[in-house]
Tab-separated table of C-alpha atoms and ligand atoms in Angstrom:
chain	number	residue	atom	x	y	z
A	134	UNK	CA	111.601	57.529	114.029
A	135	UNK	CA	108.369	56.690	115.826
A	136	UNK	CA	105.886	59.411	116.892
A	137	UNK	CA	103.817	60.140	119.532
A	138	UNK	CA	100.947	59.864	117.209
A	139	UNK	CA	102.021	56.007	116.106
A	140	UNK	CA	101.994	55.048	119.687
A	141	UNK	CA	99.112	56.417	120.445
A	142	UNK	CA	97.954	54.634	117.101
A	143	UNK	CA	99.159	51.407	118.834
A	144	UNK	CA	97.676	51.746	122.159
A	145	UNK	CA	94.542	52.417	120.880
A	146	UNK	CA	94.880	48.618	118.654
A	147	UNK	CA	96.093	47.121	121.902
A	148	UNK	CA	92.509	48.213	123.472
A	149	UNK	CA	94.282	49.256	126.771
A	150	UNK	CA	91.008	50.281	128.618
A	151	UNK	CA	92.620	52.080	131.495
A	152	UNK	CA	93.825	54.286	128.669
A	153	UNK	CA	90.489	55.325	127.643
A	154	UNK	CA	88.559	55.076	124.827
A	155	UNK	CA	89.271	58.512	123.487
A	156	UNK	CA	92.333	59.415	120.884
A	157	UNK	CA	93.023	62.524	123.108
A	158	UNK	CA	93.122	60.535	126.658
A	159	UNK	CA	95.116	57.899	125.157
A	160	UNK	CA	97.502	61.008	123.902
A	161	UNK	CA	97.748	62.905	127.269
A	162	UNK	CA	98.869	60.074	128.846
A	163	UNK	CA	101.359	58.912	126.912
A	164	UNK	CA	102.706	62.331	126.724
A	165	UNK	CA	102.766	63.418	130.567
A	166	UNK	CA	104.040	59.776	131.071
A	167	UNK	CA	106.713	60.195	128.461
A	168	UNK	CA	107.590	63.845	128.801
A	169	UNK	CA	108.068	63.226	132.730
A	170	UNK	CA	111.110	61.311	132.248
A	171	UNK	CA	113.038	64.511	131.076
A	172	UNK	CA	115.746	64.336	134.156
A	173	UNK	CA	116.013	60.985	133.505
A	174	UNK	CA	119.171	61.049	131.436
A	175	UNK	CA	120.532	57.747	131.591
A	176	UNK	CA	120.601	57.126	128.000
A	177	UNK	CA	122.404	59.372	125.428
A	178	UNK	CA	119.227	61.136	123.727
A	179	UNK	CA	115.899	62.797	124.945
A	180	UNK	CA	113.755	64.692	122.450
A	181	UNK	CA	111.236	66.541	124.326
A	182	UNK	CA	109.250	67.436	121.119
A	183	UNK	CA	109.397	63.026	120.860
A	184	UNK	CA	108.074	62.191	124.537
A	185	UNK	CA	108.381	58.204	123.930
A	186	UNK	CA	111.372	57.078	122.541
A	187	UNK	CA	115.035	58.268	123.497
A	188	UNK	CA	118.557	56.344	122.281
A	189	UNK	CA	121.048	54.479	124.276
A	190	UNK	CA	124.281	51.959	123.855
A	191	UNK	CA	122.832	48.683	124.762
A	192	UNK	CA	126.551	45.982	126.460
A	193	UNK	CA	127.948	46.248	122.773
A	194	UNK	CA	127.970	49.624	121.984
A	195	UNK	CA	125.282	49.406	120.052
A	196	UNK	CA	122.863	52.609	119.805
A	197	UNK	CA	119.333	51.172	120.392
A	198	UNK	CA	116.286	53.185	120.496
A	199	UNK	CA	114.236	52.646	123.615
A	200	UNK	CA	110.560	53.546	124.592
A	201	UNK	CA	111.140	55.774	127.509
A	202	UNK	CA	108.237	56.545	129.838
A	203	UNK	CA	107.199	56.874	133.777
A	204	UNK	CA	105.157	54.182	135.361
A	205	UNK	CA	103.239	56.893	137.094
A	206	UNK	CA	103.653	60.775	137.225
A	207	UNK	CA	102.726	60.582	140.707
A	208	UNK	CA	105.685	61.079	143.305
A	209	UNK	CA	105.358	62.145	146.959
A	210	UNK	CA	109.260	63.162	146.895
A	211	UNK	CA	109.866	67.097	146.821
A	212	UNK	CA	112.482	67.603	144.013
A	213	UNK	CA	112.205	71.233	144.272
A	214	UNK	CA	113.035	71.548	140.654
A	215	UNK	CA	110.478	68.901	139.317
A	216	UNK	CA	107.107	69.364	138.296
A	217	UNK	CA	105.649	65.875	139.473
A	218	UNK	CA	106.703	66.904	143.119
A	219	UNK	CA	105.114	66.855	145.818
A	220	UNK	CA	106.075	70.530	146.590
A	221	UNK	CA	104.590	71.315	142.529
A	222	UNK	CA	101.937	73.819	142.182
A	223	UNK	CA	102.102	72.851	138.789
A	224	UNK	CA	101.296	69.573	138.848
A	225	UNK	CA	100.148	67.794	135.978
A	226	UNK	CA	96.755	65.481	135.655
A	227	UNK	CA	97.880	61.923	137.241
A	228	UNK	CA	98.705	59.064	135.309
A	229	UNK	CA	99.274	55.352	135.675
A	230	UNK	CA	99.745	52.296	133.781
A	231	UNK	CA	99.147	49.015	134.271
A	232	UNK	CA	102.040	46.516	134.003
A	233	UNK	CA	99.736	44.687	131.229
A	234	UNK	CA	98.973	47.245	129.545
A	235	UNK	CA	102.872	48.591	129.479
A	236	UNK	CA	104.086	45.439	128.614
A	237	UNK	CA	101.493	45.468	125.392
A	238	UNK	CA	102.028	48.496	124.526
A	239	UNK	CA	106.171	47.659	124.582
A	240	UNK	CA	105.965	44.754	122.655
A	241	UNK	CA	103.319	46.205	120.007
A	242	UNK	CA	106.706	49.150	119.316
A	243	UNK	CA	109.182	46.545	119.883
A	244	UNK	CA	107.384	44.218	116.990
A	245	UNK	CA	107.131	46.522	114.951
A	246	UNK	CA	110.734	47.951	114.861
A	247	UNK	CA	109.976	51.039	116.500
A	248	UNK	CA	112.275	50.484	119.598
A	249	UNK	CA	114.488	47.688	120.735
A	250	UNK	CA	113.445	47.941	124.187
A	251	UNK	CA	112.050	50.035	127.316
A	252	UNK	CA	113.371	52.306	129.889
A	253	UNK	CA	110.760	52.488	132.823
A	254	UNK	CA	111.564	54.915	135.535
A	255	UNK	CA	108.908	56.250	137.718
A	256	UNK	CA	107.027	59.114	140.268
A	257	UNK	CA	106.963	57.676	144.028
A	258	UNK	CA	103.557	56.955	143.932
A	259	UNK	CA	101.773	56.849	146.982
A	260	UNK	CA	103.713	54.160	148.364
A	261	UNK	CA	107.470	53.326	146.889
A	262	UNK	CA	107.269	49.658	147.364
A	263	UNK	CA	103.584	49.519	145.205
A	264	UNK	CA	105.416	51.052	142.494
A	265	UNK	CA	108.721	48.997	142.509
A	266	UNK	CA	106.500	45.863	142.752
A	267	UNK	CA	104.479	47.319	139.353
A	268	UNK	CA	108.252	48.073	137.737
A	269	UNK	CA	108.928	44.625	138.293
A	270	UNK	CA	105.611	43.031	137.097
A	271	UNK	CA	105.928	44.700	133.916
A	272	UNK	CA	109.502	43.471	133.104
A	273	UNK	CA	108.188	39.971	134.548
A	274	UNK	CA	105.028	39.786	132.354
A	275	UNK	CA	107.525	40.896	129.365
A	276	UNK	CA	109.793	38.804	129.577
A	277	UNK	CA	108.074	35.435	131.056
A	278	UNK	CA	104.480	35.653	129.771
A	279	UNK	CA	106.028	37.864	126.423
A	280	UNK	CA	109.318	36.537	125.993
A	281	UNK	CA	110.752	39.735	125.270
A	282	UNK	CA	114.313	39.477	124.349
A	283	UNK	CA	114.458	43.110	124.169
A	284	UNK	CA	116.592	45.250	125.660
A	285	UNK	CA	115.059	46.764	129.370
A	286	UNK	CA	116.403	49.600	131.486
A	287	UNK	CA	114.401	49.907	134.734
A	288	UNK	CA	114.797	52.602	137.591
A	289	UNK	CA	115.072	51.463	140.839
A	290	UNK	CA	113.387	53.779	143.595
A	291	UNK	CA	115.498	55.852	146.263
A	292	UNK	CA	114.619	53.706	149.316
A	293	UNK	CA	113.777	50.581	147.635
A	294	UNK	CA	114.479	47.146	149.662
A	295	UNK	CA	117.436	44.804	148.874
A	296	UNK	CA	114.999	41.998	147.601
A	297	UNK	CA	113.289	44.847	144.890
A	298	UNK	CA	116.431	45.579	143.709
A	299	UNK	CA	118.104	42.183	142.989
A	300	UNK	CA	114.054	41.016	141.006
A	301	UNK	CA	114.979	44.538	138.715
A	302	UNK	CA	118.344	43.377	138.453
A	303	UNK	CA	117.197	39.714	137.829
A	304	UNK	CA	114.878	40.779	134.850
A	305	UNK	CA	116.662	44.086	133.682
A	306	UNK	CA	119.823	44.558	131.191
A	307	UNK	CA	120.409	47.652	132.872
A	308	UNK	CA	119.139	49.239	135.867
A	309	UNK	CA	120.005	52.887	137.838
A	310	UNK	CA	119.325	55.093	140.206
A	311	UNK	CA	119.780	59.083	140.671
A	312	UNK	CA	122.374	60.181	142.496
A	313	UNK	CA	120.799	63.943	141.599
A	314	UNK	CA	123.398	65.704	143.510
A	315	UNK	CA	126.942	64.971	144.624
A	316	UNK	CA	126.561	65.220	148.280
A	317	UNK	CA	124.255	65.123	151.120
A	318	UNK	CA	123.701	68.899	151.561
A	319	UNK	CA	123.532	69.778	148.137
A	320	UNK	CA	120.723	67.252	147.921
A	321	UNK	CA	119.318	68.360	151.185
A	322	UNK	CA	119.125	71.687	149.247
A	323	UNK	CA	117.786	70.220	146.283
A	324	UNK	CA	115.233	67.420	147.643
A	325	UNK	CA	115.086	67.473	151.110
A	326	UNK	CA	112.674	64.271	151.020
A	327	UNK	CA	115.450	62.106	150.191
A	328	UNK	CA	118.443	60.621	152.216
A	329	UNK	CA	121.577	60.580	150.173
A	330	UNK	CA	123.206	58.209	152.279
A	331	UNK	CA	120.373	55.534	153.087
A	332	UNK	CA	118.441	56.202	150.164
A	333	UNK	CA	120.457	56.448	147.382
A	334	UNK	CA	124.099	55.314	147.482
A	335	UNK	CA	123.031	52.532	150.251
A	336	UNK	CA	121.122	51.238	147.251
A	337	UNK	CA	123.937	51.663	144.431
A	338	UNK	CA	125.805	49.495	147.062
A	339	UNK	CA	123.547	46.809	146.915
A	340	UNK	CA	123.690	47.116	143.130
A	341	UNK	CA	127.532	46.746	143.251
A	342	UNK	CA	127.400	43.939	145.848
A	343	UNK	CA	124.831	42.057	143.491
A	344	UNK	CA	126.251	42.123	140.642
A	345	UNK	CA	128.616	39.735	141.535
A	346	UNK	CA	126.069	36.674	141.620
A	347	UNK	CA	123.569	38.264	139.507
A	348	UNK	CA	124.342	39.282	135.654
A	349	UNK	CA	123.549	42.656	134.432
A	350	UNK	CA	124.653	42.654	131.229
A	351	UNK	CA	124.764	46.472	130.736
A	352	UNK	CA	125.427	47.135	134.128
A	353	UNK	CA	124.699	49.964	136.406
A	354	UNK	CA	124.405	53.843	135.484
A	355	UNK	CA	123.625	56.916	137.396
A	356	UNK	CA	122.679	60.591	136.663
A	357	UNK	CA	123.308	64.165	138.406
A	358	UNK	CA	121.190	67.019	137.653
A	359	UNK	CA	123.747	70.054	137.516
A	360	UNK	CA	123.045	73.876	138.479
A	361	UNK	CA	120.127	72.740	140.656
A	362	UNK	CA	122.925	72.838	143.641
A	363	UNK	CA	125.648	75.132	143.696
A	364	UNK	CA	127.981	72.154	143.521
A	365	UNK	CA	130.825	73.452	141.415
A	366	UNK	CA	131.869	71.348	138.397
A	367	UNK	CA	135.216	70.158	140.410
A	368	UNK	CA	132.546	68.372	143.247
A	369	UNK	CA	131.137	66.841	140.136
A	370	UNK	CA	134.051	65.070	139.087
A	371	UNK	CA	134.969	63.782	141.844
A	372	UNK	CA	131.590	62.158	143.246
A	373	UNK	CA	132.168	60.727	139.163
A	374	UNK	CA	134.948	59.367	140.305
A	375	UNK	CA	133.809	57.564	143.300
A	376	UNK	CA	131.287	56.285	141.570
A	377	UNK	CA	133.186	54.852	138.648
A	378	UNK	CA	135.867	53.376	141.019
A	379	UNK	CA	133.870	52.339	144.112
A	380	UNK	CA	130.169	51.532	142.616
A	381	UNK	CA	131.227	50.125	139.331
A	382	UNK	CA	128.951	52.538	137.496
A	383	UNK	CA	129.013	51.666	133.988
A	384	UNK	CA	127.985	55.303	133.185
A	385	UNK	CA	127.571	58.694	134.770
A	386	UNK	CA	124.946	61.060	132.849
A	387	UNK	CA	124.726	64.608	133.370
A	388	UNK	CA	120.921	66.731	132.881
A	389	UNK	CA	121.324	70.498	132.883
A	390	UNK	CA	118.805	72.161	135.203
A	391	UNK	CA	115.894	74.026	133.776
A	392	UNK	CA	113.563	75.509	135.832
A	393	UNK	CA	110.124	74.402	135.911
A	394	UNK	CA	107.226	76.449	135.967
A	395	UNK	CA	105.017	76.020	139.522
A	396	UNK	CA	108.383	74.298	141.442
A	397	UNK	CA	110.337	75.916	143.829
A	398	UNK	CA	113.004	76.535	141.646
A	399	UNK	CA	110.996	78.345	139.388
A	400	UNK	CA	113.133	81.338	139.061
A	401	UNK	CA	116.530	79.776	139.161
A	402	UNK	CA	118.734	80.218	136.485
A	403	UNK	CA	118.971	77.595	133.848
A	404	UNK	CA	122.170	75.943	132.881
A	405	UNK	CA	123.672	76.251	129.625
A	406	UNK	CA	124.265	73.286	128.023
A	407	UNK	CA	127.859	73.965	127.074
A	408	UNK	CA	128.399	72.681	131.099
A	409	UNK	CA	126.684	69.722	131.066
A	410	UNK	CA	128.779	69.407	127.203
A	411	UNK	CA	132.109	69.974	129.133
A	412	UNK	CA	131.127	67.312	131.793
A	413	UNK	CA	131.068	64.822	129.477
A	414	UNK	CA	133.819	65.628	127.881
A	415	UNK	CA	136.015	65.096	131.477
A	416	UNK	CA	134.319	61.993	131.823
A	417	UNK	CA	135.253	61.091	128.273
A	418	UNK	CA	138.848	61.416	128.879
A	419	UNK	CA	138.918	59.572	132.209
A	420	UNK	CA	136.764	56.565	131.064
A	421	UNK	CA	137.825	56.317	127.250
A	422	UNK	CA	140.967	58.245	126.994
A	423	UNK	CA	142.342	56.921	130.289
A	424	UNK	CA	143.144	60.159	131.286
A	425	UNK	CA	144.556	60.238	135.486
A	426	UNK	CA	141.913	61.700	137.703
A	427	UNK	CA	145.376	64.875	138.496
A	428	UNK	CA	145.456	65.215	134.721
A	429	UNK	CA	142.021	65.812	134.092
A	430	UNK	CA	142.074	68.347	137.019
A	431	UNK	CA	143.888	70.964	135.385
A	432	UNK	CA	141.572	71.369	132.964
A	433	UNK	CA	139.218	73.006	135.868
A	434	UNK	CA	139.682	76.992	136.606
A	435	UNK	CA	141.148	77.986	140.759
A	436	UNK	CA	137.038	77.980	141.481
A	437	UNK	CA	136.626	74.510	140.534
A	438	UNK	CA	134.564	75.184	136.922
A	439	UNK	CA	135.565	73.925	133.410
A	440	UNK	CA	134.450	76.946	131.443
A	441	UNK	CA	133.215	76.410	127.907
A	442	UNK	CA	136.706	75.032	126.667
A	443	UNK	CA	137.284	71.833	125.273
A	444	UNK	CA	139.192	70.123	128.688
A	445	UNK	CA	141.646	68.226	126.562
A	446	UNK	CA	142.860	71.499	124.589
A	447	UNK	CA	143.015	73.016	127.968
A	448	UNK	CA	145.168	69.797	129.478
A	449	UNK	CA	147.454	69.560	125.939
A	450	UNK	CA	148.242	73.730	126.679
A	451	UNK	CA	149.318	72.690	130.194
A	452	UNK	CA	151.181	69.506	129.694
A	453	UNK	CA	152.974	69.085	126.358
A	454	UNK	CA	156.118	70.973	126.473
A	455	UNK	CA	157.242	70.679	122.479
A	456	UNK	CA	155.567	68.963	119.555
A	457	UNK	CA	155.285	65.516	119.499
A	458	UNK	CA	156.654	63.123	116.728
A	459	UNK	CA	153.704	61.109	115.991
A	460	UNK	CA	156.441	58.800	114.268
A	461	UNK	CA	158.070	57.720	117.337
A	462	UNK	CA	155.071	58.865	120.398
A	463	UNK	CA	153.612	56.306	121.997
A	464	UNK	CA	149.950	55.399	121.917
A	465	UNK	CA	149.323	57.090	125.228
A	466	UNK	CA	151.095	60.473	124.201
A	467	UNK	CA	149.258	60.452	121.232
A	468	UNK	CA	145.679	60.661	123.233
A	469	UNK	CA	147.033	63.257	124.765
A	470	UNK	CA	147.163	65.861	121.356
A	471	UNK	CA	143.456	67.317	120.623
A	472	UNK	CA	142.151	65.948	117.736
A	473	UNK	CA	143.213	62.340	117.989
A	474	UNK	CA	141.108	60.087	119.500
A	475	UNK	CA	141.372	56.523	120.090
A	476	UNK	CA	140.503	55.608	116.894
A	477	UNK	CA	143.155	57.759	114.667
A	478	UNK	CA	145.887	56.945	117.486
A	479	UNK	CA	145.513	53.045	116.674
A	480	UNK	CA	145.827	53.729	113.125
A	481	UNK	CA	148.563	55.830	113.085
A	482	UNK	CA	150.634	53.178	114.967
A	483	UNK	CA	149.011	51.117	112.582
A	484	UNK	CA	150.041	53.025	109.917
A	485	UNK	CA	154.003	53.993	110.517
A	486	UNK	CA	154.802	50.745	110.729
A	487	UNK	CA	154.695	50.602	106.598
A	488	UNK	CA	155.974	53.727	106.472
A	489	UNK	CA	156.786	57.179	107.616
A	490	UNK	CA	154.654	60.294	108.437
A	491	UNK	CA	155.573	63.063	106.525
A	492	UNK	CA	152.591	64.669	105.159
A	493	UNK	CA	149.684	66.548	107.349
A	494	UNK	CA	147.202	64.801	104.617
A	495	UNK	CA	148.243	61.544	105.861
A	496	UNK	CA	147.493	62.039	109.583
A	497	UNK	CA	144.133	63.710	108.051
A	498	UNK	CA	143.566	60.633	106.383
A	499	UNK	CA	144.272	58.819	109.295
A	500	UNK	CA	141.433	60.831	111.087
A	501	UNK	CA	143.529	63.419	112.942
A	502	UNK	CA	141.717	66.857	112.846
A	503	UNK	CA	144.463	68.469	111.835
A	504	UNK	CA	143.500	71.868	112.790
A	505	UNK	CA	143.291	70.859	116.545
A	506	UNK	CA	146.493	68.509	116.501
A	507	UNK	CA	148.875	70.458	114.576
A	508	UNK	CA	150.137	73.024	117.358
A	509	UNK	CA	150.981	69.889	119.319
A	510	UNK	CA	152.785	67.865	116.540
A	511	UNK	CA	156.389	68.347	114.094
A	512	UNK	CA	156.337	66.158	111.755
A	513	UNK	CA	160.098	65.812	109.893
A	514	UNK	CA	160.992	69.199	110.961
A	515	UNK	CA	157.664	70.843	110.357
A	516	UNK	CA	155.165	72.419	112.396
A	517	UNK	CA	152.330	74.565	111.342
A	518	UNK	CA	151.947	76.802	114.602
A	519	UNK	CA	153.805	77.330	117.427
A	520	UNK	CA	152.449	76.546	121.308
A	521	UNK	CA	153.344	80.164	121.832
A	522	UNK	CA	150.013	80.868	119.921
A	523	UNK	CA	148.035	78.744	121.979
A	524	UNK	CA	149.274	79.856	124.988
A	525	UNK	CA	149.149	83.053	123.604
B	882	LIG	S1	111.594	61.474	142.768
B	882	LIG	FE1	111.825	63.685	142.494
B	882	LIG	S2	112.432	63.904	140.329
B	882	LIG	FE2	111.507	61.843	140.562
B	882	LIG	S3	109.355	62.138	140.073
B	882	LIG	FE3	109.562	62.329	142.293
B	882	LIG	S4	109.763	64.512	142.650
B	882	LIG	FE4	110.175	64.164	140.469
């Protein structure tokens, strides 16, 4: 895993003079610039001890690592819950860089293995359309002057014209941009700068429209920040669900608030990350599992929240009557018992068609976790535990 230290190591060799000539500016730099992309979740890791590098699933499923930094730290939005805000009394030292020097200091990590791309999101800046144009320069100079081949994620700005968004998309593998909050007067609530509407899913619109002339190989993803707005976890999943069935996203991320010291939301209560955990987990079943939007709803509580509960226990308790056969259930019913997945359900239809399943080892060798399945299955007469103790 690369450091901090070995990219400041290679920034220093790339002789990036806006960087400085010093070890420790080079260090603070890369640092704010790198630990400022904390709510930007749209990959599936963030270290914050590791500001730098973070992991995603490149149009294969691949896990790639990816260095992950801001363009600038500077913003002129007022995220009340982010220290680069406007609204920040915390803010930190500003910090640019310049597409040359990003691109350099890319393809220095890139060739040597560190990372197999970058994601690039960004502050406002002073002036949104500055900024997009230095997003795009980068990915230009990489891949036209460079000829990266890497993998590139870039953020597009809330606001930013139709023509900046179709050059990201024309450059980029992926490209996104945050939703933050699942409707207009939670956002109001949470960034009253920003126009949910015009700004953000006017823009995830264009996306959409686009991508049916221009290729994006790993599409378009999106990401809410949750417990910053008192949107319950219900509202959640269903602006998920208009945005998986009427923007196309290719992925929804979820970021548990934290508060931030100097922001207005300072003393709010921080989020557990069991909730942000359970969202994924819905989303799991509706985009992997298949799982109907009505099913997936009675996993949530009569206030709209999931509660720290697996939501396919919680769905399996409510809708299998008697224990399944998993000799004669069909692929979909199988999904439905906890502890098989997609994976173990293929292979135990797989499987029984050389013979029958009579053994609990056998579906554990299959990849069933047993404990989990076996109050939903009989197998030949047997079953371990009764629903009554789960509903119990
Ligand atoms: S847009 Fe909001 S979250 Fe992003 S850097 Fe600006 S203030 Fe922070």
């Amino acid at each position: 895993m690369v450091s901090l230290e070995k990219i400041v190591h290679l920034a220093q060799g790339c002789n990036l003079e806006s960087l400085g000539p010093e070890f420790n500016p080079h260090k603070d730099k890369l640092n704010v610039l790198g630990a400022g992309t904390k709510y930007d979740v749209c990959t599936s890791s963030w270290r914050p001890d590791m500001p730098g590098v973070c992991h995603s699933f490149n149009q294969d499923g691949r896990c790639i690592s990816l260095f992950k930094t801001l363009f600038t730290n500077y913003c002129t939005h007022q995220c009340n819950y982010c220290q680069n805000a406007a609204n920040s009394i915390n803010r930190s030292q500003v910090f640019s860089y310049t597409p040359e020097e990003l691109a350099q200091l890319t393809l220095s990590l890139y060739r040597l293995n560190y990372v197999e791309g970058l994601f690039l999101s960004s502050g406002a800046g002073k002036d949104e359309d500055l900024i997009m144009d230095k997003i795009i320069e980068t990915a230009r100079l990489l891949r036209l002057k460079y000829g990266f081949s890497g993998y590139i994620h870039l953020k597009i700005l809330p606001g930013a014209s139709f023509s900046h968004v179709r050059e990201t998309m024309e450059l980029a593998d992926r490209v996104s941009i945050n939703l933050e909050a699942t409707s207009a007067s939670h956002l109001e609530a949470m960034c009253p700068t920003k126009d949910f509407s015009c700004d953000i899913l006017q823009r995830q619109k264009f996306i959409r429209d686009l991508m049916t002339t221009v290729p994006l190989p790993a599409g378009q993803t999106t990401q809410l920040v949750i417990g910053a707005s008192n949107a319950s976890d219900a509202e959640i999943f269903q602006r998920m669900l208009y945005e998986y069935i009427e923007l196309k996203m290719k992925r929804t991320y979820y970021s548990a608030f934290s508060p931030q010291q100097g922001t207005p939301f300072e003393f709010k209560e921080a989020q557990p990350l069991w909730r942000e955990h359970r969202l994924y987990q819905t989303d799991w079943l509706y985009r992997i599992y298949r799982f109907s939007p009505n099913e997936i709803k009675l996993a949530f509580d009569e206030n709209g929240y999931l509660g720290n509960f697996d939501p396919k226990m919680i769905i399996a308790k409510k809708r299998i009557d008697l224990p399944l056969d998993p000799n004669n259930s069909s692929y979909k019913e199988l999904l439905h018992v906890p502890g098989i997945g997609p994976k173990s359900a293929r292979r135990i239809l797989a499987f029984r068609k050389m013979k029958q399943i009579t053994r609990r080892e056998q579906l554990s060798r299959l990849g069933v976790r047993i404990t989990k399945a076996e109050p939903f299955l009989k197998i030949n007469g047997w079953k371990n535990t009764t629903l009554d103790r789960w509903s119990s």
